[in-house]
Amino acid sequence: MKVEFDQSRPIYLQIIEDIKRQIATGVLKPGDKLPSQRDLAVQLQVNANTVQRAYREMELLGIVETLRGQGTFVRAERSIVEETRGDMVSTLVEEFVTAMQALGYDAEAILLHVRQKLADTAGNGGERNGK
Amino acid sequence: MFDRSSQTLPGTGERGMASKRYVLEIDGLSKRYGRVEALDDVSLQLPMGEIWGVLGPNGSGKSTLLKCIAGLVKPDEGSIRINGLSPSRATKSVVAFVPEINTMYRWMTVAEVMSFAAAFYQDWSKERAQELMEFMRLEPGKKVGSLSKGMRARLRLILGMARDAQLVLLDEPLSGIDPASRDRIVEGIARQFDGEGRSIVLSTHAVDETERLFDTVMFLRDGHIELIGNAEELRIQRGKSINDLFKEVYA
């Protein structure tokens, strides 16, 4: 398996983002064991040091913990899922708002577009659910 | 919570606060061929447990640098220290040099090349060679002369990676071979490297395929170091891939 990275951004950050996404969406649950650094490096075809750096940063961020001789685990606290989700949401919203502002939209117009999109999505979702 | 600028750590491939041991130290290395400056005042320190990419177009000095480290080319000026020693008989067992060209007999089978290497290199690991041979999908019974270019490149890589050498030098391991073999070779390197006990120097101009392997990249131009830095830091600072940076530097 070959994983595509955006090579214009640090690879270790993309590894962190991927694991955070897995936590936020429930693929990885609190207390779950992460792949060993070696296995992940082989799987992603990256330098073992890059994975080591990603794991170390996630430890510093309090997302995972490494137990001596046992491996690296998603922190067991339930709150870690909410924290990770909250973290991802702020990033997504910030990116979106920044991009919209760069296009010249003010707060009112941004909200209008969001509401419109949500209404559209709800409509489509309703049809699907109605089947 | 996650500020990209403050999360980055300085230096190359930093491994906590532990002091670094350099497997290779080069100071003021120069080599001239007639009027051509093949290497011009090259200095570097390669820590144990890192993969370095030596990047540059043809004729930039990559191969000369690797050959100097391997002790195959005598520099005009400067010093090379491998574990503190000058390139010599003693460092031959520390350094595995994999040249770009084939040095294997065409009439030998893959299995014969393996047993030849096992007898020749004291630090040869039969288990690792076997594992790599399977991973590289090399058929033991095939003659070297009948192998495709890609398959021969895979075989060459094994000759370097199956040794317990502390410093592995790979000269253009991807040059002139098919995409499938390129992928296998990159994956084979990632597989065999664990960040401990070994450093790898890989020269290439196939930057796009290899950049995810590198801790540090060094750009050579006309024999001198044009740019050197930690690959991840360069991505942060320049906001582009090493491949795009490569195109920019040699534009």
CSV table of C-alpha atoms in Angstrom, one decimal:
chain,number,residue,atom,x,y,z
A,1,MET,CA,0.0,0.0,0.0
A,2,LYS,CA,1.3,3.4,-0.9
A,3,VAL,CA,0.0,6.4,1.1
A,4,GLU,CA,0.0,9.7,-0.7
A,5,PHE,CA,1.3,12.6,1.2
A,6,ASP,CA,1.3,16.3,0.3
A,7,GLN,CA,5.0,16.6,0.1
A,8,SER,CA,4.9,20.3,0.4
A,9,ARG,CA,3.9,19.9,4.1
A,10,PRO,CA,5.8,18.2,6.8
A,11,ILE,CA,5.1,14.5,6.7
A,12,TYR,CA,5.1,14.0,10.5
A,13,LEU,CA,2.3,16.6,10.7
A,14,GLN,CA,0.3,14.6,8.2
A,15,ILE,CA,0.8,11.4,10.2
A,16,ILE,CA,-0.5,13.3,13.3
A,17,GLU,CA,-3.5,14.6,11.4
A,18,ASP,CA,-4.4,11.2,10.1
A,19,ILE,CA,-4.3,9.6,13.6
A,20,LYS,CA,-6.3,12.5,15.0
A,21,ARG,CA,-8.9,12.0,12.3
A,22,GLN,CA,-9.0,8.3,13.2
A,23,ILE,CA,-9.6,9.3,16.9
A,24,ALA,CA,-12.2,11.9,16.0
A,25,THR,CA,-14.2,9.5,13.8
A,26,GLY,CA,-14.0,6.6,16.2
A,27,VAL,CA,-11.7,4.4,14.1
A,28,LEU,CA,-9.3,4.6,17.0
A,29,LYS,CA,-10.8,4.5,20.4
A,30,PRO,CA,-9.4,5.6,23.8
A,31,GLY,CA,-7.0,3.0,25.0
A,32,ASP,CA,-6.5,1.5,21.5
A,33,LYS,CA,-3.0,0.5,20.6
A,34,LEU,CA,-1.3,2.4,17.7
A,35,PRO,CA,0.8,0.5,15.2
A,36,SER,CA,4.5,0.2,16.3
A,37,GLN,CA,6.6,3.0,14.9
A,38,ARG,CA,8.5,0.5,12.7
A,39,ASP,CA,5.3,-1.0,11.3
A,40,LEU,CA,3.9,2.4,10.5
A,41,ALA,CA,7.1,3.6,8.8
A,42,VAL,CA,7.1,0.5,6.6
A,43,GLN,CA,3.4,0.9,5.8
A,44,LEU,CA,3.7,4.6,4.9
A,45,GLN,CA,7.1,4.1,3.3
A,46,VAL,CA,8.7,6.8,5.3
A,47,ASN,CA,11.8,7.2,7.4
A,48,ALA,CA,11.4,5.7,10.9
A,49,ASN,CA,12.6,9.0,12.4
A,50,THR,CA,9.6,10.8,10.9
A,51,VAL,CA,7.2,8.4,12.6
A,52,GLN,CA,9.1,8.7,15.8
A,53,ARG,CA,8.8,12.5,15.6
A,54,ALA,CA,5.0,12.2,15.0
A,55,TYR,CA,4.6,9.9,18.0
A,56,ARG,CA,6.7,12.1,20.2
A,57,GLU,CA,4.7,15.2,19.3
A,58,MET,CA,1.4,13.4,20.0
A,59,GLU,CA,2.7,12.5,23.4
A,60,LEU,CA,3.6,16.1,24.1
A,61,LEU,CA,0.1,17.1,22.9
A,62,GLY,CA,-1.4,14.5,25.3
A,63,ILE,CA,-3.1,12.5,22.6
A,64,VAL,CA,-1.2,9.3,23.1
A,65,GLU,CA,0.9,7.7,25.8
A,66,THR,CA,3.8,5.3,25.5
A,67,LEU,CA,4.0,2.5,28.0
A,68,ARG,CA,7.5,1.0,28.3
A,69,GLY,CA,7.8,-2.2,26.5
A,70,GLN,CA,4.1,-2.3,25.6
A,71,GLY,CA,3.7,0.3,22.9
A,72,THR,CA,1.9,3.5,22.2
A,73,PHE,CA,-1.8,3.9,23.1
A,74,VAL,CA,-4.5,6.5,22.5
A,75,ARG,CA,-5.0,8.1,25.9
A,76,ALA,CA,-7.6,6.2,27.8
A,77,GLU,CA,-9.7,9.3,28.9
A,78,ARG,CA,-13.0,9.6,27.1
A,79,SER,CA,-12.4,13.4,26.9
A,80,ILE,CA,-9.6,12.8,24.4
A,81,VAL,CA,-12.2,12.1,21.7
A,82,GLU,CA,-14.0,15.4,22.4
A,83,GLU,CA,-10.8,17.3,22.6
A,84,THR,CA,-9.6,15.9,19.3
A,85,ARG,CA,-12.9,16.6,17.6
A,86,GLY,CA,-13.0,20.1,19.0
A,87,ASP,CA,-9.5,20.7,17.9
A,88,MET,CA,-10.3,19.5,14.3
A,89,VAL,CA,-13.4,21.6,14.2
A,90,SER,CA,-11.6,24.8,15.2
A,91,THR,CA,-9.0,24.1,12.5
A,92,LEU,CA,-11.7,23.4,9.8
A,93,VAL,CA,-13.7,26.5,10.8
A,94,GLU,CA,-10.7,28.7,10.9
A,95,GLU,CA,-9.5,27.5,7.4
A,96,PHE,CA,-13.0,28.0,6.0
A,97,VAL,CA,-13.6,31.5,7.5
A,98,THR,CA,-10.1,32.6,6.5
A,99,ALA,CA,-10.6,31.5,2.9
A,100,MET,CA,-14.1,33.1,2.7
A,101,GLN,CA,-12.7,36.4,4.1
A,102,ALA,CA,-9.9,36.3,1.6
A,103,LEU,CA,-12.6,36.1,-1.1
A,104,GLY,CA,-14.1,39.3,0.4
A,105,TYR,CA,-17.1,37.9,2.2
A,106,ASP,CA,-18.2,39.5,5.4
A,107,ALA,CA,-19.7,37.7,8.4
A,108,GLU,CA,-23.3,38.1,7.2
A,109,ALA,CA,-22.5,36.7,3.8
A,110,ILE,CA,-20.5,33.8,5.2
A,111,LEU,CA,-23.4,32.8,7.5
A,112,LEU,CA,-25.8,33.1,4.6
A,113,HIS,CA,-23.8,30.7,2.5
A,114,VAL,CA,-23.4,28.2,5.3
A,115,ARG,CA,-27.2,28.3,6.0
A,116,GLN,CA,-28.0,27.8,2.4
A,117,LYS,CA,-25.6,24.9,2.1
A,118,LEU,CA,-27.0,23.3,5.2
A,119,ALA,CA,-30.6,23.7,3.9
A,120,ASP,CA,-29.5,22.1,0.6
A,121,THR,CA,-27.8,19.2,2.4
A,122,ALA,CA,-30.8,18.7,4.7
A,123,GLY,CA,-33.1,18.6,1.7
A,124,ASN,CA,-31.0,15.9,0.0
A,125,GLY,CA,-30.5,14.0,3.2
A,126,GLY,CA,-34.3,14.0,3.7
A,127,GLU,CA,-34.9,12.5,0.3
A,128,ARG,CA,-32.4,9.8,0.9
A,129,ASN,CA,-33.9,9.0,4.3
A,130,GLY,CA,-37.4,8.9,2.7
A,131,LYS,CA,-36.5,6.0,0.5
B,1,MET,CA,-3.8,23.9,20.4
B,2,PHE,CA,-1.6,22.9,17.6
B,3,ASP,CA,0.6,25.8,16.5
B,4,ARG,CA,2.7,24.6,13.6
B,5,SER,CA,5.4,27.1,14.0
B,6,SER,CA,6.0,26.5,17.7
B,7,GLN,CA,5.8,22.8,17.5
B,8,THR,CA,8.8,22.4,15.2
B,9,LEU,CA,12.1,21.6,16.8
B,10,PRO,CA,15.4,22.9,15.5
B,11,GLY,CA,18.2,20.8,14.1
B,12,THR,CA,18.2,17.7,12.0
B,13,GLY,CA,16.5,14.4,13.0
B,14,GLU,CA,16.8,15.4,16.7
B,15,ARG,CA,16.5,12.5,19.0
B,16,GLY,CA,15.7,14.1,22.4
B,17,MET,CA,18.5,15.6,24.3
B,18,ALA,CA,20.9,12.6,23.8
B,19,SER,CA,24.2,13.7,22.4
B,20,LYS,CA,24.8,12.8,18.8
B,21,ARG,CA,27.3,10.4,17.6
B,22,TYR,CA,28.6,11.2,14.1
B,23,VAL,CA,29.2,8.2,11.9
B,24,LEU,CA,30.7,10.5,9.2
B,25,GLU,CA,32.5,13.8,9.5
B,26,ILE,CA,33.8,15.7,6.4
B,27,ASP,CA,35.8,18.9,6.6
B,28,GLY,CA,36.8,21.0,3.6
B,29,LEU,CA,36.7,18.3,1.1
B,30,SER,CA,37.9,19.2,-2.4
B,31,LYS,CA,38.6,17.1,-5.5
B,32,ARG,CA,39.6,18.4,-9.0
B,33,TYR,CA,39.6,16.5,-12.2
B,34,GLY,CA,41.8,18.5,-14.5
B,35,ARG,CA,40.1,21.9,-14.6
B,36,VAL,CA,36.8,20.6,-13.3
B,37,GLU,CA,36.1,21.2,-9.6
B,38,ALA,CA,34.2,17.9,-8.8
B,39,LEU,CA,34.1,18.8,-5.1
B,40,ASP,CA,34.6,22.2,-3.7
B,41,ASP,CA,35.1,22.7,0.1
B,42,VAL,CA,32.4,20.3,1.2
B,43,SER,CA,31.9,20.0,5.0
B,44,LEU,CA,29.2,18.0,6.8
B,45,GLN,CA,28.5,15.9,9.9
B,46,LEU,CA,26.2,12.9,9.6
B,47,PRO,CA,24.7,11.6,12.8
B,48,MET,CA,24.2,7.9,13.4
B,49,GLY,CA,20.6,6.8,12.6
B,50,GLU,CA,19.7,9.2,9.8
B,51,ILE,CA,19.0,9.0,6.1
B,52,TRP,CA,20.5,11.8,4.0
B,53,GLY,CA,19.7,12.6,0.4
B,54,VAL,CA,22.5,14.0,-1.7
B,55,LEU,CA,20.7,15.8,-4.5
B,56,GLY,CA,21.8,17.5,-7.6
B,57,PRO,CA,21.9,17.2,-11.4
B,58,ASN,CA,24.4,15.0,-13.3
B,59,GLY,CA,27.9,16.3,-12.8
B,60,SER,CA,27.2,18.1,-9.5
B,61,GLY,CA,29.6,16.0,-7.6
B,62,LYS,CA,27.3,13.5,-5.9
B,63,SER,CA,29.0,10.4,-7.1
B,64,THR,CA,32.5,11.8,-6.4
B,65,LEU,CA,31.5,12.6,-2.9
B,66,LEU,CA,30.2,9.0,-2.3
B,67,LYS,CA,33.3,7.5,-3.8
B,68,CYS,CA,35.5,9.7,-1.6
B,69,ILE,CA,33.7,8.4,1.5
B,70,ALA,CA,34.0,4.8,0.2
B,71,GLY,CA,37.7,5.3,-0.1
B,72,LEU,CA,37.6,4.8,-3.9
B,73,VAL,CA,38.6,8.3,-4.8
B,74,LYS,CA,41.4,10.2,-3.1
B,75,PRO,CA,40.5,13.8,-2.4
B,76,ASP,CA,42.9,16.6,-3.1
B,77,GLU,CA,42.2,18.5,0.1
B,78,GLY,CA,40.2,18.1,3.3
B,79,SER,CA,39.5,15.3,5.7
B,80,ILE,CA,37.0,12.4,6.0
B,81,ARG,CA,36.4,10.7,9.3
B,82,ILE,CA,34.3,7.5,9.5
B,83,ASN,CA,33.8,6.7,13.2
B,84,GLY,CA,36.8,8.9,13.6
B,85,LEU,CA,39.0,7.0,11.1
B,86,SER,CA,40.2,8.0,7.6
B,87,PRO,CA,38.8,5.9,4.8
B,88,SER,CA,41.0,2.8,4.8
B,89,ARG,CA,40.9,-1.0,5.2
B,90,ALA,CA,39.5,-0.5,8.7
B,91,THR,CA,36.5,1.6,7.5
B,92,LYS,CA,35.7,-0.9,4.6
B,93,SER,CA,33.8,-3.0,7.1
B,94,VAL,CA,31.9,0.0,8.4
B,95,VAL,CA,30.9,1.4,5.0
B,96,ALA,CA,28.8,-0.4,2.3
B,97,PHE,CA,29.0,1.3,-1.0
B,98,VAL,CA,26.5,0.4,-3.7
B,99,PRO,CA,27.7,1.8,-7.1
B,100,GLU,CA,25.4,2.9,-9.9
B,101,ILE,CA,26.9,0.5,-12.3
B,102,ASN,CA,26.8,-3.3,-12.1
B,103,THR,CA,29.8,-5.0,-10.6
B,104,MET,CA,28.2,-8.5,-10.5
B,105,TYR,CA,29.2,-11.2,-13.0
B,106,ARG,CA,26.6,-11.8,-15.6
B,107,TRP,CA,27.0,-15.5,-15.6
B,108,MET,CA,26.2,-15.8,-11.8
B,109,THR,CA,22.7,-16.6,-10.6
B,110,VAL,CA,21.0,-14.5,-8.0
B,111,ALA,CA,21.6,-17.2,-5.5
B,112,GLU,CA,25.3,-17.4,-6.4
B,113,VAL,CA,25.7,-13.6,-6.0
B,114,MET,CA,24.2,-14.0,-2.5
B,115,SER,CA,26.6,-16.8,-1.4
B,116,PHE,CA,29.5,-14.9,-3.0
B,117,ALA,CA,28.5,-11.8,-1.0
B,118,ALA,CA,28.0,-13.9,2.2
B,119,ALA,CA,31.6,-15.3,1.8
B,120,PHE,CA,33.1,-11.9,0.9
B,121,TYR,CA,31.5,-9.7,3.5
B,122,GLN,CA,32.1,-10.5,7.2
B,123,ASP,CA,29.1,-8.5,8.2
B,124,TRP,CA,26.7,-10.2,5.8
B,125,SER,CA,23.3,-11.1,7.3
B,126,LYS,CA,21.9,-14.1,5.6
B,127,GLU,CA,18.4,-13.7,7.1
B,128,ARG,CA,18.2,-10.1,6.0
B,129,ALA,CA,19.4,-11.0,2.5
B,130,GLN,CA,16.8,-13.7,2.3
B,131,GLU,CA,14.1,-11.4,3.5
B,132,LEU,CA,15.1,-8.7,1.0
B,133,MET,CA,15.3,-11.2,-1.8
B,134,GLU,CA,11.7,-12.3,-1.2
B,135,PHE,CA,10.6,-8.7,-0.8
B,136,MET,CA,12.3,-7.7,-4.0
B,137,ARG,CA,10.8,-10.7,-5.8
B,138,LEU,CA,14.1,-11.9,-7.1
B,139,GLU,CA,14.2,-15.4,-8.4
B,140,PRO,CA,17.3,-17.2,-7.0
B,141,GLY,CA,17.9,-19.3,-10.1
B,142,LYS,CA,18.0,-16.4,-12.6
B,143,LYS,CA,21.3,-15.3,-14.1
B,144,VAL,CA,22.4,-11.8,-13.5
B,145,GLY,CA,22.7,-11.3,-17.3
B,146,SER,CA,19.1,-12.2,-17.9
B,147,LEU,CA,17.7,-9.8,-15.3
B,148,SER,CA,16.0,-6.5,-16.3
B,149,LYS,CA,17.6,-3.2,-15.3
B,150,GLY,CA,15.1,-2.8,-12.5
B,151,MET,CA,15.8,-6.3,-11.2
B,152,ARG,CA,19.5,-5.7,-11.3
B,153,ALA,CA,19.0,-2.5,-9.3
B,154,ARG,CA,17.0,-4.4,-6.7
B,155,LEU,CA,19.8,-7.0,-6.5
B,156,ARG,CA,22.4,-4.2,-6.0
B,157,LEU,CA,20.4,-2.7,-3.2
B,158,ILE,CA,20.4,-6.0,-1.4
B,159,LEU,CA,24.2,-6.1,-1.6
B,160,GLY,CA,24.3,-2.9,0.4
B,161,MET,CA,21.4,-3.4,2.7
B,162,ALA,CA,22.0,-7.0,3.8
B,163,ARG,CA,25.3,-6.0,5.4
B,164,ASP,CA,25.5,-4.8,9.0
B,165,ALA,CA,27.4,-1.8,7.8
B,166,GLN,CA,26.9,1.4,9.9
B,167,LEU,CA,27.1,3.6,6.9
B,168,VAL,CA,25.4,2.6,3.6
B,169,LEU,CA,26.1,4.7,0.5
B,170,LEU,CA,23.6,4.3,-2.3
B,171,ASP,CA,24.7,5.9,-5.6
B,172,GLU,CA,21.7,6.7,-7.8
B,173,PRO,CA,19.8,3.6,-6.8
B,174,LEU,CA,16.8,4.6,-8.9
B,175,SER,CA,18.5,5.8,-12.0
B,176,GLY,CA,17.2,4.4,-15.3
B,177,ILE,CA,14.8,1.8,-13.9
B,178,ASP,CA,11.0,1.1,-14.1
B,179,PRO,CA,8.5,2.7,-11.7
B,180,ALA,CA,7.6,-0.6,-10.1
B,181,SER,CA,11.3,-1.2,-9.2
B,182,ARG,CA,11.6,2.3,-8.0
B,183,ASP,CA,8.7,1.8,-5.6
B,184,ARG,CA,10.2,-1.5,-4.4
B,185,ILE,CA,13.5,0.0,-3.7
B,186,VAL,CA,12.1,3.0,-1.8
B,187,GLU,CA,9.9,0.6,0.3
B,188,GLY,CA,12.9,-1.8,0.8
B,189,ILE,CA,14.9,1.1,2.2
B,190,ALA,CA,12.1,2.2,4.6
B,191,ARG,CA,11.7,-1.5,5.6
B,192,GLN,CA,15.4,-2.0,6.5
B,193,PHE,CA,15.9,1.3,8.3
B,194,ASP,CA,15.0,1.6,11.9
B,195,GLY,CA,16.7,4.8,12.9
B,196,GLU,CA,19.3,3.0,14.9
B,197,GLY,CA,22.7,1.6,14.3
B,198,ARG,CA,22.9,2.7,10.7
B,199,SER,CA,23.0,5.8,8.5
B,200,ILE,CA,22.3,5.9,4.8
B,201,VAL,CA,23.5,8.4,2.2
B,202,LEU,CA,21.5,8.2,-1.0
B,203,SER,CA,22.4,10.2,-4.0
B,204,THR,CA,19.7,10.9,-6.6
B,205,HIS,CA,18.0,13.3,-8.9
B,206,ALA,CA,14.7,11.3,-8.6
B,207,VAL,CA,13.7,13.6,-5.7
B,208,ASP,CA,9.9,13.1,-6.0
B,209,GLU,CA,10.1,9.4,-5.3
B,210,THR,CA,12.7,9.5,-2.6
B,211,GLU,CA,12.1,12.7,-0.5
B,212,ARG,CA,9.8,11.0,2.0
B,213,LEU,CA,12.8,8.9,3.1
B,214,PHE,CA,15.1,11.7,4.0
B,215,ASP,CA,16.0,13.3,7.4
B,216,THR,CA,18.4,15.8,5.8
B,217,VAL,CA,18.8,16.8,2.2
B,218,MET,CA,21.9,18.3,0.7
B,219,PHE,CA,21.8,20.1,-2.6
B,220,LEU,CA,25.1,20.0,-4.6
B,221,ARG,CA,25.9,22.4,-7.4
B,222,ASP,CA,29.3,22.3,-9.2
B,223,GLY,CA,30.8,20.4,-6.3
B,224,HIS,CA,29.7,22.7,-3.5
B,225,ILE,CA,26.9,22.6,-1.0
B,226,GLU,CA,24.2,25.0,-2.3
B,227,LEU,CA,21.7,24.2,0.5
B,228,ILE,CA,21.5,21.7,3.4
B,229,GLY,CA,18.8,21.2,5.9
B,230,ASN,CA,16.3,19.0,7.7
B,231,ALA,CA,13.7,17.9,5.1
B,232,GLU,CA,10.7,18.6,7.4
B,233,GLU,CA,12.1,22.0,8.4
B,234,LEU,CA,12.6,23.0,4.8
B,235,ARG,CA,9.0,22.1,4.0
B,236,ILE,CA,7.8,24.3,6.9
B,237,GLN,CA,10.1,27.2,6.0
B,238,ARG,CA,9.6,27.1,2.2
B,239,GLY,CA,6.1,25.7,2.1
B,240,LYS,CA,7.0,23.4,-0.7
B,241,SER,CA,8.1,19.9,-1.4
B,242,ILE,CA,11.8,19.0,-1.6
B,243,ASN,CA,11.2,18.2,-5.2
B,244,ASP,CA,9.8,21.7,-5.9
B,245,LEU,CA,12.7,23.2,-4.0
B,246,PHE,CA,15.0,21.1,-6.1
B,247,LYS,CA,13.5,22.5,-9.3
B,248,GLU,CA,13.8,26.0,-7.9
B,249,VAL,CA,17.4,25.6,-6.9
B,250,TYR,CA,18.5,24.2,-10.3
B,251,ALA,CA,16.2,26.3,-12.4
